[in-house]
C-alpha cells in the first residue's frame, strides 16, 4: 500500500496562496542590481534575468531539472561573481534560512494590464520534488520604486473573479505559491522594473520568517479603473484567440507553457 504523505507547506499560504510581508525599510544601492550580469530569458513579457544562484553556479537560468543529473529546484549554488556585486540582495535571500533553489533578479520592461493578463502563468517549481519534503514557493522583493505597477495573482487564468493586485513600491515583499497561482506583473512606467525572485523550500524556517515580518494575505487590491480592467480582459481574450488560431493553423495542440520565472 502506498501512503501519500504530501508536501510540507506553509499554513499562511493555504487560503489565498500568497502573503505580503512588512516592507523592506533599508535603502539598497541600485548598483546591486544594475551592475549584475544579465542573460536573455524570456518569461512573462520582455525580460532579462541576472542569476545569483543557479543549478551549478553558472550564469544561466534554466530549471534544475533541465540539467544533468536533473533535480528539483533546491540547493542552488551561489555565483560568487554576482553575489559580491549584490551582498545585500544575497543576504536578504538567505535571511529566512530556508533552502534556496534558484535566486535571480528579473528585469521587466514596461507593459500594460492586458499584456500582464496574457502573460499570466504558473511556475513549475516542484518538478522532481520528493513527496514528504518542503513545497517550493517563491519570494518577490521589489527593488525599483514602481508605484504605478502591481503584481497580478489569479486562481484561474481567465477568471477575473479572484484576482489579487499587489502594489509594487520599492521594498514590497511577498511570498507566493507560484505553482498554484497564475501570476505576472503589470509594469506601468518608462524604465525597467527590477525584482529579486528566490525559490524557497517551505518548512519551519520559512514559517518563522513569515511570522517575523507579519506576513498577511489581507491586503487591499491595488486600485485599477474599470475601463483599464475591461480593456485588459478584452486584450487577453483577443491574444488568446490569436494564439489558438495560430496553433490550429499549424495543426498543433496549443499549450500555455509553464514558465521558469
Ligand atoms: Fe513565474
PDB file of C-alpha atoms and ligand atoms in Angstrom:
ATOM      1  CA  UNK A   1       0.000   0.000   0.000  1.00  0.00           C
ATOM      2  CA  UNK A   2       1.268   3.396  -0.876  1.00  0.00           C
ATOM      3  CA  UNK A   3       0.936   6.052   1.675  1.00  0.00           C
ATOM      4  CA  UNK A   4       0.530   9.551   0.342  1.00  0.00           C
ATOM      5  CA  UNK A   5       2.472  11.860   2.560  1.00  0.00           C
ATOM      6  CA  UNK A   6       2.016  15.154   0.804  1.00  0.00           C
ATOM      7  CA  UNK A   7       4.338  18.109   0.820  1.00  0.00           C
ATOM      8  CA  UNK A   8       5.232  20.342   3.729  1.00  0.00           C
ATOM      9  CA  UNK A   9       3.527  23.671   3.052  1.00  0.00           C
ATOM     10  CA  UNK A  10       3.084  26.964   4.891  1.00  0.00           C
ATOM     11  CA  UNK A  11      -0.265  27.335   6.645  1.00  0.00           C
ATOM     12  CA  UNK A  12      -0.004  31.081   5.971  1.00  0.00           C
ATOM     13  CA  UNK A  13      -0.286  30.417   2.216  1.00  0.00           C
ATOM     14  CA  UNK A  14      -3.039  27.838   2.408  1.00  0.00           C
ATOM     15  CA  UNK A  15      -6.039  30.122   1.941  1.00  0.00           C
ATOM     16  CA  UNK A  16      -5.091  32.580  -0.801  1.00  0.00           C
ATOM     17  CA  UNK A  17      -1.721  31.202  -1.893  1.00  0.00           C
ATOM     18  CA  UNK A  18       0.321  34.280  -1.010  1.00  0.00           C
ATOM     19  CA  UNK A  19       1.371  36.557   1.825  1.00  0.00           C
ATOM     20  CA  UNK A  20       2.644  40.117   1.818  1.00  0.00           C
ATOM     21  CA  UNK A  21       5.411  40.830   4.336  1.00  0.00           C
ATOM     22  CA  UNK A  22       6.388  44.079   6.004  1.00  0.00           C
ATOM     23  CA  UNK A  23       8.008  46.385   3.503  1.00  0.00           C
ATOM     24  CA  UNK A  24      11.813  46.321   3.474  1.00  0.00           C
ATOM     25  CA  UNK A  25      12.815  49.610   5.060  1.00  0.00           C
ATOM     26  CA  UNK A  26      16.508  49.936   4.159  1.00  0.00           C
ATOM     27  CA  UNK A  27      17.917  51.679   1.116  1.00  0.00           C
ATOM     28  CA  UNK A  28      19.704  49.373  -1.300  1.00  0.00           C
ATOM     29  CA  UNK A  29      22.277  50.733  -3.731  1.00  0.00           C
ATOM     30  CA  UNK A  30      20.846  50.260  -7.270  1.00  0.00           C
ATOM     31  CA  UNK A  31      24.305  49.079  -8.332  1.00  0.00           C
ATOM     32  CA  UNK A  32      23.390  45.804  -6.619  1.00  0.00           C
ATOM     33  CA  UNK A  33      21.034  45.039  -9.484  1.00  0.00           C
ATOM     34  CA  UNK A  34      22.220  47.328 -12.299  1.00  0.00           C
ATOM     35  CA  UNK A  35      25.813  46.038 -12.251  1.00  0.00           C
ATOM     36  CA  UNK A  36      24.909  42.337 -12.327  1.00  0.00           C
ATOM     37  CA  UNK A  37      25.448  40.187 -15.407  1.00  0.00           C
ATOM     38  CA  UNK A  38      22.122  39.530 -17.156  1.00  0.00           C
ATOM     39  CA  UNK A  39      21.101  36.815 -19.578  1.00  0.00           C
ATOM     40  CA  UNK A  40      18.213  36.892 -22.013  1.00  0.00           C
ATOM     41  CA  UNK A  41      15.497  34.657 -20.680  1.00  0.00           C
ATOM     42  CA  UNK A  42      12.026  35.328 -21.948  1.00  0.00           C
ATOM     43  CA  UNK A  43       9.330  34.980 -19.388  1.00  0.00           C
ATOM     44  CA  UNK A  44       6.112  36.886 -18.977  1.00  0.00           C
ATOM     45  CA  UNK A  45       6.978  39.708 -21.271  1.00  0.00           C
ATOM     46  CA  UNK A  46      10.157  41.456 -22.264  1.00  0.00           C
ATOM     47  CA  UNK A  47      12.574  40.241 -19.616  1.00  0.00           C
ATOM     48  CA  UNK A  48      16.184  39.525 -18.746  1.00  0.00           C
ATOM     49  CA  UNK A  49      17.491  37.771 -15.654  1.00  0.00           C
ATOM     50  CA  UNK A  50      20.596  38.040 -13.507  1.00  0.00           C
ATOM     51  CA  UNK A  51      21.062  34.838 -11.509  1.00  0.00           C
ATOM     52  CA  UNK A  52      22.589  34.967  -8.031  1.00  0.00           C
ATOM     53  CA  UNK A  53      22.189  31.209  -7.520  1.00  0.00           C
ATOM     54  CA  UNK A  54      21.772  28.563 -10.221  1.00  0.00           C
ATOM     55  CA  UNK A  55      21.956  24.792 -10.605  1.00  0.00           C
ATOM     56  CA  UNK A  56      25.762  24.629 -10.734  1.00  0.00           C
ATOM     57  CA  UNK A  57      26.855  28.206 -10.098  1.00  0.00           C
ATOM     58  CA  UNK A  58      26.918  29.229 -13.745  1.00  0.00           C
ATOM     59  CA  UNK A  59      25.317  32.387 -15.080  1.00  0.00           C
ATOM     60  CA  UNK A  60      22.220  30.767 -16.531  1.00  0.00           C
ATOM     61  CA  UNK A  61      18.578  30.468 -15.517  1.00  0.00           C
ATOM     62  CA  UNK A  62      17.486  27.016 -16.591  1.00  0.00           C
ATOM     63  CA  UNK A  63      15.299  24.847 -14.384  1.00  0.00           C
ATOM     64  CA  UNK A  64      17.396  22.466 -12.309  1.00  0.00           C
ATOM     65  CA  UNK A  65      15.532  19.554 -13.893  1.00  0.00           C
ATOM     66  CA  UNK A  66      16.988  20.534 -17.281  1.00  0.00           C
ATOM     67  CA  UNK A  67      20.498  19.799 -16.048  1.00  0.00           C
ATOM     68  CA  UNK A  68      22.304  16.506 -15.681  1.00  0.00           C
ATOM     69  CA  UNK A  69      21.571  14.940 -13.335  1.00  0.00           C
ATOM     70  CA  UNK A  70      18.105  16.526 -13.220  1.00  0.00           C
ATOM     71  CA  UNK A  71      16.965  17.651  -9.811  1.00  0.00           C
ATOM     72  CA  UNK A  72      14.325  19.769  -8.169  1.00  0.00           C
ATOM     73  CA  UNK A  73      14.623  23.498  -7.537  1.00  0.00           C
ATOM     74  CA  UNK A  74      16.610  23.179  -4.296  1.00  0.00           C
ATOM     75  CA  UNK A  75      20.270  23.541  -3.246  1.00  0.00           C
ATOM     76  CA  UNK A  76      21.080  26.350  -5.664  1.00  0.00           C
ATOM     77  CA  UNK A  77      24.766  27.200  -5.977  1.00  0.00           C
ATOM     78  CA  UNK A  78      25.655  30.839  -5.270  1.00  0.00           C
ATOM     79  CA  UNK A  79      27.501  32.604  -8.056  1.00  0.00           C
ATOM     80  CA  UNK A  80      30.373  34.480  -6.438  1.00  0.00           C
ATOM     81  CA  UNK A  81      30.911  36.947  -9.277  1.00  0.00           C
ATOM     82  CA  UNK A  82      27.276  38.026  -8.823  1.00  0.00           C
ATOM     83  CA  UNK A  83      26.854  37.810  -5.043  1.00  0.00           C
ATOM     84  CA  UNK A  84      29.867  40.078  -4.492  1.00  0.00           C
ATOM     85  CA  UNK A  85      28.084  42.747  -6.555  1.00  0.00           C
ATOM     86  CA  UNK A  86      24.834  42.207  -4.636  1.00  0.00           C
ATOM     87  CA  UNK A  87      25.717  41.448  -0.999  1.00  0.00           C
ATOM     88  CA  UNK A  88      22.517  42.944   0.414  1.00  0.00           C
ATOM     89  CA  UNK A  89      20.277  41.067  -2.014  1.00  0.00           C
ATOM     90  CA  UNK A  90      22.140  37.837  -1.267  1.00  0.00           C
ATOM     91  CA  UNK A  91      21.766  38.386   2.459  1.00  0.00           C
ATOM     92  CA  UNK A  92      18.054  39.047   2.058  1.00  0.00           C
ATOM     93  CA  UNK A  93      17.566  35.849   0.057  1.00  0.00           C
ATOM     94  CA  UNK A  94      19.463  33.889   2.711  1.00  0.00           C
ATOM     95  CA  UNK A  95      17.832  35.564   5.705  1.00  0.00           C
ATOM     96  CA  UNK A  96      14.957  33.065   6.146  1.00  0.00           C
ATOM     97  CA  UNK A  97      17.431  30.206   6.398  1.00  0.00           C
ATOM     98  CA  UNK A  98      15.157  28.149   4.152  1.00  0.00           C
ATOM     99  CA  UNK A  99      16.770  26.142   1.371  1.00  0.00           C
ATOM    100  CA  UNK A 100      17.288  28.315  -1.727  1.00  0.00           C
ATOM    101  CA  UNK A 101      16.962  26.932  -5.232  1.00  0.00           C
ATOM    102  CA  UNK A 102      17.148  29.490  -7.972  1.00  0.00           C
ATOM    103  CA  UNK A 103      17.690  33.102  -6.972  1.00  0.00           C
ATOM    104  CA  UNK A 104      17.774  35.869  -9.546  1.00  0.00           C
ATOM    105  CA  UNK A 105      16.931  39.445 -10.348  1.00  0.00           C
ATOM    106  CA  UNK A 106      14.322  39.934 -13.055  1.00  0.00           C
ATOM    107  CA  UNK A 107      14.383  42.969 -15.315  1.00  0.00           C
ATOM    108  CA  UNK A 108      10.961  43.644 -16.817  1.00  0.00           C
ATOM    109  CA  UNK A 109      10.275  46.286 -19.448  1.00  0.00           C
ATOM    110  CA  UNK A 110       7.106  48.388 -19.142  1.00  0.00           C
ATOM    111  CA  UNK A 111       3.891  46.717 -20.198  1.00  0.00           C
ATOM    112  CA  UNK A 112       0.134  47.021 -19.781  1.00  0.00           C
ATOM    113  CA  UNK A 113      -2.513  45.227 -17.736  1.00  0.00           C
ATOM    114  CA  UNK A 114      -3.623  43.463 -20.936  1.00  0.00           C
ATOM    115  CA  UNK A 115      -0.057  42.233 -21.554  1.00  0.00           C
ATOM    116  CA  UNK A 116       0.103  41.082 -17.961  1.00  0.00           C
ATOM    117  CA  UNK A 117      -3.128  39.057 -18.244  1.00  0.00           C
ATOM    118  CA  UNK A 118      -1.885  37.456 -21.448  1.00  0.00           C
ATOM    119  CA  UNK A 119       1.378  36.633 -19.661  1.00  0.00           C
ATOM    120  CA  UNK A 120      -0.283  35.026 -16.628  1.00  0.00           C
ATOM    121  CA  UNK A 121       1.384  31.676 -15.987  1.00  0.00           C
ATOM    122  CA  UNK A 122       2.108  29.145 -13.272  1.00  0.00           C
ATOM    123  CA  UNK A 123       5.665  28.187 -12.330  1.00  0.00           C
ATOM    124  CA  UNK A 124       6.930  24.639 -12.487  1.00  0.00           C
ATOM    125  CA  UNK A 125       8.507  24.877  -9.039  1.00  0.00           C
ATOM    126  CA  UNK A 126       8.149  21.344  -7.778  1.00  0.00           C
ATOM    127  CA  UNK A 127       9.130  19.091 -10.629  1.00  0.00           C
ATOM    128  CA  UNK A 128      11.058  16.096  -9.200  1.00  0.00           C
ATOM    129  CA  UNK A 129      10.392  17.359  -5.687  1.00  0.00           C
ATOM    130  CA  UNK A 130      10.144  14.263  -3.449  1.00  0.00           C
ATOM    131  CA  UNK A 131       6.840  13.716  -1.700  1.00  0.00           C
ATOM    132  CA  UNK A 132       7.051  14.397   2.016  1.00  0.00           C
ATOM    133  CA  UNK A 133       9.555  17.259   1.617  1.00  0.00           C
ATOM    134  CA  UNK A 134       9.033  21.028   1.514  1.00  0.00           C
ATOM    135  CA  UNK A 135       6.964  22.597  -1.263  1.00  0.00           C
ATOM    136  CA  UNK A 136       8.901  25.189  -3.263  1.00  0.00           C
ATOM    137  CA  UNK A 137       7.420  28.698  -3.293  1.00  0.00           C
ATOM    138  CA  UNK A 138       8.882  31.997  -4.393  1.00  0.00           C
ATOM    139  CA  UNK A 139       9.783  35.229  -2.697  1.00  0.00           C
ATOM    140  CA  UNK A 140       9.487  38.503  -4.617  1.00  0.00           C
ATOM    141  CA  UNK A 141      11.341  41.587  -3.335  1.00  0.00           C
ATOM    142  CA  UNK A 142      10.576  44.610  -5.460  1.00  0.00           C
ATOM    143  CA  UNK A 143      13.732  46.684  -5.892  1.00  0.00           C
ATOM    144  CA  UNK A 144      12.707  49.648  -8.025  1.00  0.00           C
ATOM    145  CA  UNK A 145      10.073  52.063  -6.776  1.00  0.00           C
ATOM    146  CA  UNK A 146       7.275  51.084  -9.157  1.00  0.00           C
ATOM    147  CA  UNK A 147       4.418  52.997  -7.618  1.00  0.00           C
ATOM    148  CA  UNK A 148       2.148  52.560 -10.649  1.00  0.00           C
ATOM    149  CA  UNK A 149       2.868  48.837 -11.011  1.00  0.00           C
ATOM    150  CA  UNK A 150       1.307  45.790  -9.415  1.00  0.00           C
ATOM    151  CA  UNK A 151       1.602  42.044  -9.267  1.00  0.00           C
ATOM    152  CA  UNK A 152      -1.487  40.189 -10.515  1.00  0.00           C
ATOM    153  CA  UNK A 153      -2.417  36.835  -8.964  1.00  0.00           C
ATOM    154  CA  UNK A 154      -5.321  34.661 -10.071  1.00  0.00           C
ATOM    155  CA  UNK A 155      -6.603  31.212  -9.138  1.00  0.00           C
ATOM    156  CA  UNK A 156      -7.798  30.764 -12.721  1.00  0.00           C
ATOM    157  CA  UNK A 157      -6.044  32.358 -15.668  1.00  0.00           C
ATOM    158  CA  UNK A 158      -9.154  33.658 -17.427  1.00  0.00           C
ATOM    159  CA  UNK A 159     -11.446  34.262 -14.466  1.00  0.00           C
ATOM    160  CA  UNK A 160     -11.180  37.763 -13.013  1.00  0.00           C
ATOM    161  CA  UNK A 161     -13.492  36.975 -10.096  1.00  0.00           C
ATOM    162  CA  UNK A 162     -10.491  36.007  -7.957  1.00  0.00           C
ATOM    163  CA  UNK A 163      -7.755  38.486  -8.726  1.00  0.00           C
ATOM    164  CA  UNK A 164      -5.297  39.895  -6.223  1.00  0.00           C
ATOM    165  CA  UNK A 165      -3.391  43.017  -7.262  1.00  0.00           C
ATOM    166  CA  UNK A 166      -0.391  43.735  -5.061  1.00  0.00           C
ATOM    167  CA  UNK A 167       1.265  47.157  -5.160  1.00  0.00           C
ATOM    168  CA  UNK A 168       4.973  47.197  -6.037  1.00  0.00           C
ATOM    169  CA  UNK A 169       6.689  50.208  -4.468  1.00  0.00           C
ATOM    170  CA  UNK A 170      10.364  49.799  -3.548  1.00  0.00           C
ATOM    171  CA  UNK A 171      10.653  47.405  -0.621  1.00  0.00           C
ATOM    172  CA  UNK A 172       7.435  45.461  -1.334  1.00  0.00           C
ATOM    173  CA  UNK A 173       7.971  41.857  -0.256  1.00  0.00           C
ATOM    174  CA  UNK A 174       5.694  38.926  -0.940  1.00  0.00           C
ATOM    175  CA  UNK A 175       5.827  35.169  -0.947  1.00  0.00           C
ATOM    176  CA  UNK A 176       3.700  33.337  -3.491  1.00  0.00           C
ATOM    177  CA  UNK A 177       2.868  29.735  -4.241  1.00  0.00           C
ATOM    178  CA  UNK A 178       3.519  30.401  -7.918  1.00  0.00           C
ATOM    179  CA  UNK A 179       2.784  26.834  -8.924  1.00  0.00           C
ATOM    180  CA  UNK A 180      -0.762  27.319  -7.661  1.00  0.00           C
ATOM    181  CA  UNK A 181      -1.478  30.941  -8.570  1.00  0.00           C
ATOM    182  CA  UNK A 182      -1.335  32.330 -12.084  1.00  0.00           C
ATOM    183  CA  UNK A 183       0.857  35.394 -11.895  1.00  0.00           C
ATOM    184  CA  UNK A 184       2.526  38.222 -13.810  1.00  0.00           C
ATOM    185  CA  UNK A 185       3.282  41.887 -13.234  1.00  0.00           C
ATOM    186  CA  UNK A 186       1.693  44.958 -14.740  1.00  0.00           C
ATOM    187  CA  UNK A 187       4.522  47.441 -15.034  1.00  0.00           C
ATOM    188  CA  UNK A 188       3.413  50.955 -15.881  1.00  0.00           C
ATOM    189  CA  UNK A 189       6.387  53.214 -16.366  1.00  0.00           C
ATOM    190  CA  UNK A 190       9.175  54.171 -18.707  1.00  0.00           C
ATOM    191  CA  UNK A 191      12.108  52.393 -17.036  1.00  0.00           C
ATOM    192  CA  UNK A 192      12.562  48.667 -16.382  1.00  0.00           C
ATOM    193  CA  UNK A 193      11.333  47.138 -13.159  1.00  0.00           C
ATOM    194  CA  UNK A 194      13.771  45.081 -11.086  1.00  0.00           C
ATOM    195  CA  UNK A 195      12.720  42.444  -8.581  1.00  0.00           C
ATOM    196  CA  UNK A 196      14.620  39.766  -6.661  1.00  0.00           C
ATOM    197  CA  UNK A 197      12.983  36.341  -7.031  1.00  0.00           C
ATOM    198  CA  UNK A 198      14.028  33.487  -4.750  1.00  0.00           C
ATOM    199  CA  UNK A 199      12.851  29.866  -4.733  1.00  0.00           C
ATOM    200  CA  UNK A 200      12.488  28.812  -1.101  1.00  0.00           C
ATOM    201  CA  UNK A 201      11.615  25.443   0.367  1.00  0.00           C
ATOM    202  CA  UNK A 202       8.630  25.590   2.730  1.00  0.00           C
ATOM    203  CA  UNK A 203       9.225  24.481   6.297  1.00  0.00           C
ATOM    204  CA  UNK A 204       9.676  25.836   9.815  1.00  0.00           C
ATOM    205  CA  UNK A 205      12.368  28.329   8.738  1.00  0.00           C
ATOM    206  CA  UNK A 206      10.138  29.949   6.144  1.00  0.00           C
ATOM    207  CA  UNK A 207       7.166  29.912   8.529  1.00  0.00           C
ATOM    208  CA  UNK A 208       9.230  31.721  11.170  1.00  0.00           C
ATOM    209  CA  UNK A 209      10.334  34.292   8.596  1.00  0.00           C
ATOM    210  CA  UNK A 210       6.716  34.905   7.505  1.00  0.00           C
ATOM    211  CA  UNK A 211       5.727  35.370  11.119  1.00  0.00           C
ATOM    212  CA  UNK A 212       8.654  37.664  11.914  1.00  0.00           C
ATOM    213  CA  UNK A 213       7.689  40.012   9.084  1.00  0.00           C
ATOM    214  CA  UNK A 214       3.960  39.819   9.764  1.00  0.00           C
ATOM    215  CA  UNK A 215       3.006  38.006   6.571  1.00  0.00           C
ATOM    216  CA  UNK A 216      -0.620  38.651   5.733  1.00  0.00           C
ATOM    217  CA  UNK A 217      -2.976  37.793   2.914  1.00  0.00           C
ATOM    218  CA  UNK A 218      -5.314  40.604   3.871  1.00  0.00           C
ATOM    219  CA  UNK A 219      -4.082  43.468   1.753  1.00  0.00           C
ATOM    220  CA  UNK A 220      -6.169  45.876  -0.341  1.00  0.00           C
ATOM    221  CA  UNK A 221      -6.223  45.273  -4.063  1.00  0.00           C
ATOM    222  CA  UNK A 222      -4.261  47.892  -5.988  1.00  0.00           C
ATOM    223  CA  UNK A 223      -6.975  50.078  -7.450  1.00  0.00           C
ATOM    224  CA  UNK A 224      -7.429  49.981 -11.196  1.00  0.00           C
ATOM    225  CA  UNK A 225     -10.244  51.696 -13.074  1.00  0.00           C
ATOM    226  CA  UNK A 226     -12.969  49.548 -14.586  1.00  0.00           C
ATOM    227  CA  UNK A 227     -12.029  50.865 -18.049  1.00  0.00           C
ATOM    228  CA  UNK A 228      -8.492  49.534 -17.706  1.00  0.00           C
ATOM    229  CA  UNK A 229      -9.730  46.221 -16.325  1.00  0.00           C
ATOM    230  CA  UNK A 230     -12.225  45.797 -19.176  1.00  0.00           C
ATOM    231  CA  UNK A 231      -9.617  46.699 -21.801  1.00  0.00           C
ATOM    232  CA  UNK A 232      -7.258  44.166 -20.229  1.00  0.00           C
ATOM    233  CA  UNK A 233      -9.844  41.368 -20.281  1.00  0.00           C
ATOM    234  CA  UNK A 234     -10.537  42.105 -23.964  1.00  0.00           C
ATOM    235  CA  UNK A 235      -6.841  42.194 -24.814  1.00  0.00           C
ATOM    236  CA  UNK A 236      -6.177  38.862 -23.096  1.00  0.00           C
ATOM    237  CA  UNK A 237      -9.145  37.240 -24.889  1.00  0.00           C
ATOM    238  CA  UNK A 238      -8.075  38.677 -28.253  1.00  0.00           C
ATOM    239  CA  UNK A 239      -4.494  37.449 -27.911  1.00  0.00           C
ATOM    240  CA  UNK A 240      -5.532  34.057 -26.528  1.00  0.00           C
ATOM    241  CA  UNK A 241      -7.781  33.621 -29.577  1.00  0.00           C
ATOM    242  CA  UNK A 242      -4.976  34.690 -31.907  1.00  0.00           C
ATOM    243  CA  UNK A 243      -2.639  32.174 -30.288  1.00  0.00           C
ATOM    244  CA  UNK A 244      -5.215  29.397 -30.518  1.00  0.00           C
ATOM    245  CA  UNK A 245      -5.752  30.201 -34.208  1.00  0.00           C
ATOM    246  CA  UNK A 246      -2.001  30.159 -34.802  1.00  0.00           C
ATOM    247  CA  UNK A 247      -1.627  26.689 -33.306  1.00  0.00           C
ATOM    248  CA  UNK A 248      -4.783  25.436 -35.023  1.00  0.00           C
ATOM    249  CA  UNK A 249      -3.339  26.552 -38.369  1.00  0.00           C
ATOM    250  CA  UNK A 250      -0.161  24.627 -37.631  1.00  0.00           C
ATOM    251  CA  UNK A 251      -2.225  21.591 -36.665  1.00  0.00           C
ATOM    252  CA  UNK A 252      -0.653  21.542 -33.240  1.00  0.00           C
ATOM    253  CA  UNK A 253      -2.049  21.259 -29.802  1.00  0.00           C
ATOM    254  CA  UNK A 254      -1.977  24.605 -28.118  1.00  0.00           C
ATOM    255  CA  UNK A 255      -0.011  24.765 -24.965  1.00  0.00           C
ATOM    256  CA  UNK A 256       0.276  27.511 -22.445  1.00  0.00           C
ATOM    257  CA  UNK A 257       3.821  26.972 -21.350  1.00  0.00           C
ATOM    258  CA  UNK A 258       4.639  26.914 -17.705  1.00  0.00           C
ATOM    259  CA  UNK A 259       7.277  29.480 -17.272  1.00  0.00           C
ATOM    260  CA  UNK A 260      10.546  29.328 -15.435  1.00  0.00           C
ATOM    261  CA  UNK A 261      10.029  32.711 -13.941  1.00  0.00           C
TER     262      UNK A 261
HETATM  263 FE1  LIG B   1       6.539  32.919 -12.735  1.00  0.00          FE
END
